[in-house]
Amino acid sequence: MPLISDPNVITGMASLDDAGVYKLADDLAIIQTIDFFTPIVDEPYVFGQIAVANALSDVYAMGGRPLMALNIVCFPISSMDISVLQEILRGGLDKMREAGVTLIGGHSVDDTELKYGLSVTGVVHPEKVLTNAGAQAGDKLILTKPVGTGILSTALKAGIADKQSVADITASMTALNKEASELMQAVGAHACTDITGFALLGHACQMAHNSQVGLELHFASVPFLPKAEEFATRGCCPAGLQRNREFYSKTVEFAPQVPAPVKDMLFDPQTSGGLLISLAPKTAESLLDRLHEAGVPQAAIIGEVVAGPTGKVLVN
Ligand code: CO
Ligand code: CO
Ligand code: CO
């Protein structure tokens, strides 16, 4: 569709980035983003926490500070007990409190399927916006959370996930990307995006494309959730995984030694995934240490940025 152009738009519809950024003044831009979805865990309170951590993440990915949010609720009022909604909203509010974000309103509709999420407004300095377009050849790539939440949520829905796996995805998906975002800004990261529905490989392809570089990922260095490989082998693959594989297969190249379940995990759509950060090699180790100290224990260097082929991701 023909888009509306506005010189104050820093990132908008055309850029495949995490959130929209609009310049208000020379030293101030606002960041806006919206995310909502159906439950992925059984506990309403935890679902509320995950939905909020996920929605705020797009602001963190752009180097911004989320300030306020609006609730978006779709709820089957005639068939579900209102206490479920109360618990979801309580979980969401607790996560907003942890993030220092104020809830200023919202909107709810009666719907056959429950959905919850947020519209978030944040701020950033117009010259400090971190997009997925700033990766430079020679950079190292850091991923801050393990991969595999889609596969494990599918196992959970199928009733075959063990208690520990549920605890693992819960801990990962409810964790804010706040500390990781603040720390990467402090070391002067070049580019960032958060890993969500398009999987590690889809978001890596977008970074490669927008930055006009190539990415090389080392699968043995990628942090995976403990049981993700097992459940992938058992066929617990969400529908989005296959769509990601079909859509991105032309821009991803796998070395022959990459095992099939690892490919599945790399195409696995994530909810509230980690940040993928591109930064100068001399700062990568120190950021990694600081992330580990700040309670982001599974952050890892997973590869590097290369000059080309541009827009392509090589997994070896
Ligand atoms: Co995003
Ligand atoms: Co988003
Ligand atoms: Co109104």
Short mmCIF file of C-alpha atoms and ligand atoms in Angstrom, two decimals:
data_model
loop_
_atom_site.label_atom_id
_atom_site.label_comp_id
_atom_site.label_asym_id
_atom_site.label_seq_id
_atom_site.Cartn_x
_atom_site.Cartn_y
_atom_site.Cartn_z
CA MET A 1 0.00 0.00 0.00
CA PRO A 2 1.20 3.55 -0.58
CA LEU A 3 2.54 4.69 2.78
CA ILE A 4 2.28 8.12 4.33
CA SER A 5 5.64 9.87 4.50
CA ASP A 6 6.62 12.19 7.32
CA PRO A 7 10.15 13.59 7.84
CA ASN A 8 9.84 13.06 11.61
CA VAL A 9 9.46 9.29 11.27
CA ILE A 10 12.81 7.72 12.23
CA THR A 11 11.61 4.13 11.82
CA GLY A 12 8.18 3.34 10.46
CA MET A 13 6.24 0.91 8.28
CA ALA A 14 8.93 0.62 5.64
CA SER A 15 11.78 -0.56 7.83
CA LEU A 16 10.85 -4.01 9.27
CA ASP A 17 12.05 -2.87 12.68
CA ASP A 18 10.80 -3.58 16.20
CA ALA A 19 8.87 -0.39 16.89
CA GLY A 20 7.96 2.94 15.35
CA VAL A 21 10.08 5.94 16.33
CA TYR A 22 8.89 9.51 15.83
CA LYS A 23 11.02 12.58 16.45
CA LEU A 24 9.34 15.28 18.55
CA ALA A 25 12.33 17.54 19.16
CA ASP A 26 16.07 17.52 18.50
CA ASP A 27 16.66 15.66 21.76
CA LEU A 28 13.46 13.64 22.05
CA ALA A 29 11.71 10.90 20.07
CA ILE A 30 8.83 8.69 21.09
CA ILE A 31 8.76 4.95 20.48
CA GLN A 32 5.47 3.15 19.95
CA THR A 33 4.70 -0.53 19.69
CA ILE A 34 1.80 -2.95 20.16
CA ASP A 35 1.74 -6.70 20.84
CA PHE A 36 -1.00 -9.04 22.04
CA PHE A 37 -1.68 -12.75 21.71
CA THR A 38 -3.51 -15.83 22.98
CA PRO A 39 -2.30 -17.63 26.15
CA ILE A 40 0.81 -19.75 25.86
CA VAL A 41 0.90 -21.03 29.45
CA ASP A 42 -1.87 -22.35 31.72
CA GLU A 43 -1.49 -19.91 34.62
CA PRO A 44 -3.30 -16.60 33.93
CA TYR A 45 -1.00 -14.58 36.21
CA VAL A 46 2.11 -15.87 34.39
CA PHE A 47 0.50 -15.25 30.98
CA GLY A 48 -0.06 -11.62 32.02
CA GLN A 49 3.59 -11.28 32.97
CA ILE A 50 4.78 -12.82 29.70
CA ALA A 51 2.52 -10.62 27.56
CA VAL A 52 3.89 -7.49 29.21
CA ALA A 53 7.57 -8.56 29.09
CA ASN A 54 7.03 -9.35 25.40
CA ALA A 55 5.33 -6.04 24.56
CA LEU A 56 7.93 -3.92 26.36
CA SER A 57 10.75 -5.76 24.62
CA ASP A 58 10.35 -3.90 21.32
CA VAL A 59 11.08 -0.62 23.13
CA TYR A 60 14.14 -2.12 24.83
CA ALA A 61 15.35 -3.49 21.49
CA MET A 62 15.45 0.02 20.06
CA GLY A 63 17.48 1.38 22.96
CA GLY A 64 14.48 3.16 24.45
CA ARG A 65 12.91 3.56 27.86
CA PRO A 66 9.25 2.49 28.11
CA LEU A 67 7.16 5.02 30.05
CA MET A 68 3.50 4.08 29.81
CA ALA A 69 1.17 1.49 28.40
CA LEU A 70 -2.43 0.72 27.46
CA ASN A 71 -3.97 -2.72 28.11
CA ILE A 72 -5.56 -4.59 25.20
CA VAL A 73 -7.99 -7.28 26.31
CA CYS A 74 -10.17 -9.71 24.32
CA PHE A 75 -12.17 -11.82 26.76
CA PRO A 76 -15.00 -14.39 26.45
CA ILE A 77 -17.12 -12.80 29.17
CA SER A 78 -20.04 -15.25 28.89
CA SER A 79 -17.99 -18.45 29.04
CA MET A 80 -14.97 -17.70 31.24
CA ASP A 81 -14.77 -16.70 34.88
CA ILE A 82 -13.81 -13.05 35.37
CA SER A 83 -11.19 -14.12 37.95
CA VAL A 84 -9.07 -15.38 35.02
CA LEU A 85 -8.95 -11.87 33.61
CA GLN A 86 -8.22 -10.39 37.02
CA GLU A 87 -5.20 -12.69 37.37
CA ILE A 88 -3.92 -11.85 33.88
CA LEU A 89 -4.16 -8.13 34.57
CA ARG A 90 -2.55 -8.56 37.99
CA GLY A 91 0.40 -10.40 36.41
CA GLY A 92 0.68 -7.72 33.74
CA LEU A 93 0.58 -4.90 36.25
CA ASP A 94 3.24 -6.53 38.45
CA LYS A 95 5.54 -6.79 35.41
CA MET A 96 4.89 -3.15 34.49
CA ARG A 97 5.71 -2.15 38.08
CA GLU A 98 9.00 -4.08 37.86
CA ALA A 99 9.80 -2.25 34.60
CA GLY A 100 8.88 1.16 35.99
CA VAL A 101 6.09 1.54 33.42
CA THR A 102 2.76 3.24 34.21
CA LEU A 103 -0.56 1.84 33.02
CA ILE A 104 -2.68 4.74 31.77
CA GLY A 105 -5.69 3.01 30.20
CA GLY A 106 -6.80 0.32 27.84
CA HIS A 107 -9.59 -1.22 25.84
CA SER A 108 -11.47 -4.49 26.14
CA VAL A 109 -13.83 -6.39 23.83
CA ASP A 110 -15.95 -9.50 24.23
CA ASP A 111 -14.32 -12.18 22.06
CA THR A 112 -14.60 -15.95 21.74
CA GLU A 113 -10.85 -16.30 22.23
CA LEU A 114 -8.90 -14.76 25.10
CA LYS A 115 -6.09 -12.37 24.13
CA TYR A 116 -4.00 -9.92 26.11
CA GLY A 117 -1.20 -7.48 25.43
CA LEU A 118 -0.11 -3.87 25.51
CA SER A 119 0.38 -0.81 23.43
CA VAL A 120 3.56 0.79 24.78
CA THR A 121 4.98 4.30 24.53
CA GLY A 122 8.63 4.96 25.29
CA VAL A 123 11.24 7.61 24.72
CA VAL A 124 14.70 7.71 23.21
CA HIS A 125 17.19 10.32 22.05
CA PRO A 126 16.73 10.61 18.25
CA GLU A 127 20.45 10.04 17.67
CA LYS A 128 20.62 7.03 20.01
CA VAL A 129 17.95 4.90 18.37
CA LEU A 130 19.23 1.35 17.95
CA THR A 131 17.75 -0.28 14.88
CA ASN A 132 18.47 -3.60 13.20
CA ALA A 133 20.21 -1.66 10.42
CA GLY A 134 23.47 -0.76 12.16
CA ALA A 135 25.40 -4.06 12.15
CA GLN A 136 28.96 -3.68 10.80
CA ALA A 137 31.27 -6.28 9.29
CA GLY A 138 33.58 -7.52 12.04
CA ASP A 139 30.98 -7.12 14.81
CA LYS A 140 30.25 -9.90 17.28
CA LEU A 141 26.66 -11.04 17.86
CA ILE A 142 25.31 -11.58 21.37
CA LEU A 143 22.01 -13.34 22.10
CA THR A 144 20.69 -12.71 25.63
CA LYS A 145 18.10 -15.50 26.12
CA PRO A 146 17.91 -19.17 25.19
CA VAL A 147 15.86 -20.30 22.18
CA GLY A 148 13.06 -22.88 22.14
CA THR A 149 9.97 -21.32 23.78
CA GLY A 150 7.71 -22.14 20.80
CA ILE A 151 8.68 -25.81 20.78
CA LEU A 152 8.28 -26.11 24.56
CA SER A 153 4.92 -24.27 24.55
CA THR A 154 3.76 -26.73 21.89
CA ALA A 155 4.85 -29.60 24.13
CA LEU A 156 2.97 -27.95 26.99
CA LYS A 157 -0.20 -27.68 24.89
CA ALA A 158 0.18 -31.35 23.93
CA GLY A 159 0.36 -32.24 27.62
CA ILE A 160 3.82 -33.81 27.43
CA ALA A 161 6.00 -31.05 28.94
CA ASP A 162 7.54 -31.86 32.31
CA LYS A 163 7.42 -29.45 35.27
CA GLN A 164 11.03 -28.34 34.83
CA SER A 165 10.47 -27.42 31.17
CA VAL A 166 7.44 -25.32 32.11
CA ALA A 167 9.54 -23.61 34.79
CA ASP A 168 12.32 -22.99 32.23
CA ILE A 169 10.10 -21.30 29.63
CA THR A 170 8.28 -19.35 32.32
CA ALA A 171 11.53 -17.95 33.71
CA SER A 172 12.76 -17.05 30.24
CA MET A 173 9.56 -15.50 28.87
CA THR A 174 8.76 -13.45 31.98
CA ALA A 175 12.28 -11.97 32.15
CA LEU A 176 12.46 -8.33 31.04
CA ASN A 177 15.03 -7.28 28.44
CA LYS A 178 15.53 -4.10 30.49
CA GLU A 179 18.99 -4.79 31.95
CA ALA A 180 20.30 -6.17 28.67
CA SER A 181 19.07 -3.07 26.87
CA GLU A 182 20.62 -0.64 29.36
CA LEU A 183 23.94 -2.50 29.34
CA MET A 184 24.20 -2.69 25.55
CA GLN A 185 23.52 1.04 25.30
CA ALA A 186 26.27 1.72 27.83
CA VAL A 187 28.87 -0.09 25.68
CA GLY A 188 27.68 1.50 22.43
CA ALA A 189 26.11 -1.41 20.57
CA HIS A 190 25.76 -0.93 16.80
CA ALA A 191 22.46 -2.71 16.18
CA CYS A 192 19.80 -4.65 18.02
CA THR A 193 16.54 -6.52 17.55
CA ASP A 194 14.54 -8.79 19.81
CA ILE A 195 13.82 -12.39 18.88
CA THR A 196 10.10 -13.07 18.59
CA GLY A 197 7.78 -14.66 16.03
CA PHE A 198 10.21 -14.86 13.12
CA ALA A 199 12.66 -16.95 15.18
CA LEU A 200 16.38 -16.37 15.65
CA LEU A 201 17.00 -16.93 11.94
CA GLY A 202 14.17 -14.70 10.69
CA HIS A 203 15.21 -11.77 12.85
CA ALA A 204 18.87 -12.40 11.94
CA CYS A 205 17.89 -12.26 8.24
CA GLN A 206 16.12 -8.94 8.82
CA MET A 207 19.21 -7.56 10.54
CA ALA A 208 21.43 -8.78 7.69
CA HIS A 209 19.10 -7.28 5.09
CA ASN A 210 18.60 -3.91 6.78
CA SER A 211 22.32 -3.59 7.65
CA GLN A 212 23.45 -4.74 4.17
CA VAL A 213 25.83 -7.30 5.68
CA GLY A 214 25.97 -11.07 6.14
CA LEU A 215 25.67 -12.89 9.47
CA GLU A 216 27.49 -16.04 10.52
CA LEU A 217 25.95 -17.98 13.41
CA HIS A 218 27.69 -20.86 15.22
CA PHE A 219 24.95 -23.24 16.28
CA ALA A 220 27.05 -24.84 19.02
CA SER A 221 27.28 -21.44 20.75
CA VAL A 222 23.54 -20.66 20.62
CA PRO A 223 21.88 -21.12 24.04
CA PHE A 224 18.90 -23.49 23.79
CA LEU A 225 16.31 -24.32 26.46
CA PRO A 226 17.28 -27.70 28.00
CA LYS A 227 14.51 -29.89 26.53
CA ALA A 228 13.94 -27.99 23.27
CA GLU A 229 16.01 -30.38 21.16
CA GLU A 230 14.27 -33.44 22.64
CA PHE A 231 10.79 -32.05 21.97
CA ALA A 232 11.79 -30.87 18.48
CA THR A 233 12.97 -34.42 17.75
CA ARG A 234 9.59 -35.69 19.00
CA GLY A 235 7.83 -33.41 16.49
CA CYS A 236 6.59 -30.62 18.78
CA CYS A 237 6.85 -27.97 16.11
CA PRO A 238 4.48 -24.97 16.17
CA ALA A 239 2.82 -23.95 12.89
CA GLY A 240 4.87 -20.75 12.79
CA LEU A 241 8.10 -22.78 12.71
CA GLN A 242 7.25 -24.28 9.32
CA ARG A 243 6.18 -20.86 7.99
CA ASN A 244 9.50 -19.37 9.13
CA ARG A 245 11.41 -22.19 7.45
CA GLU A 246 9.56 -21.69 4.16
CA PHE A 247 9.85 -17.91 4.23
CA TYR A 248 13.53 -17.63 5.22
CA SER A 249 15.04 -20.76 3.64
CA LYS A 250 16.24 -18.78 0.61
CA THR A 251 18.26 -16.39 2.77
CA VAL A 252 19.71 -18.97 5.20
CA GLU A 253 22.48 -21.41 4.40
CA PHE A 254 23.24 -24.36 6.68
CA ALA A 255 26.59 -26.09 6.80
CA PRO A 256 26.17 -29.89 6.31
CA GLN A 257 26.95 -30.64 9.97
CA VAL A 258 23.94 -28.75 11.37
CA PRO A 259 21.54 -31.38 12.82
CA ALA A 260 17.84 -31.32 11.80
CA PRO A 261 16.44 -30.59 15.29
CA VAL A 262 18.87 -27.66 15.60
CA LYS A 263 17.48 -26.22 12.36
CA ASP A 264 13.99 -26.58 13.85
CA MET A 265 15.05 -24.70 16.99
CA LEU A 266 16.60 -21.91 14.94
CA PHE A 267 13.31 -21.47 13.04
CA ASP A 268 11.23 -21.75 16.24
CA PRO A 269 9.03 -18.66 16.78
CA GLN A 270 9.83 -17.14 20.17
CA THR A 271 7.63 -15.32 22.62
CA SER A 272 9.38 -12.69 24.70
CA GLY A 273 12.76 -13.82 23.36
CA GLY A 274 16.13 -12.24 24.00
CA LEU A 275 17.94 -9.37 22.35
CA LEU A 276 20.24 -10.03 19.40
CA ILE A 277 22.97 -7.42 19.75
CA SER A 278 25.62 -6.50 17.18
CA LEU A 279 28.68 -4.75 18.61
CA ALA A 280 32.39 -4.15 18.14
CA PRO A 281 34.47 -7.24 19.03
CA LYS A 282 36.53 -5.33 21.62
CA THR A 283 33.38 -4.58 23.68
CA ALA A 284 31.68 -7.97 23.25
CA GLU A 285 33.48 -9.82 26.05
CA SER A 286 32.96 -7.03 28.57
CA LEU A 287 29.26 -6.74 27.72
CA LEU A 288 28.95 -10.50 28.11
CA ASP A 289 30.54 -10.35 31.59
CA ARG A 290 28.27 -7.49 32.62
CA LEU A 291 25.19 -9.34 31.35
CA HIS A 292 26.12 -12.43 33.36
CA GLU A 293 26.67 -10.31 36.48
CA ALA A 294 23.36 -8.47 35.96
CA GLY A 295 21.30 -11.68 36.00
CA VAL A 296 21.23 -12.48 32.29
CA PRO A 297 23.09 -15.77 32.79
CA GLN A 298 22.52 -17.39 29.41
CA ALA A 299 23.71 -14.52 27.24
CA ALA A 300 26.28 -15.81 24.75
CA ILE A 301 28.32 -14.72 21.76
CA ILE A 302 26.71 -16.70 18.94
CA GLY A 303 28.47 -15.46 15.83
CA GLU A 304 29.72 -12.49 13.89
CA VAL A 305 28.89 -10.03 11.15
CA VAL A 306 30.60 -10.46 7.78
CA ALA A 307 30.77 -8.23 4.72
CA GLY A 308 28.69 -10.57 2.61
CA PRO A 309 26.87 -12.09 0.94
CA THR A 310 24.57 -9.26 2.03
CA GLY A 311 21.21 -10.16 3.49
CA LYS A 312 22.29 -13.78 4.04
CA VAL A 313 22.72 -15.80 7.23
CA LEU A 314 25.15 -18.71 7.32
CA VAL A 315 24.80 -21.28 10.12
CA ASN A 316 27.85 -23.45 10.77
CO CO B 1 10.62 -7.03 18.04
CO CO B 2 6.56 -6.79 18.31
CO CO B 3 -11.99 6.83 24.40
#
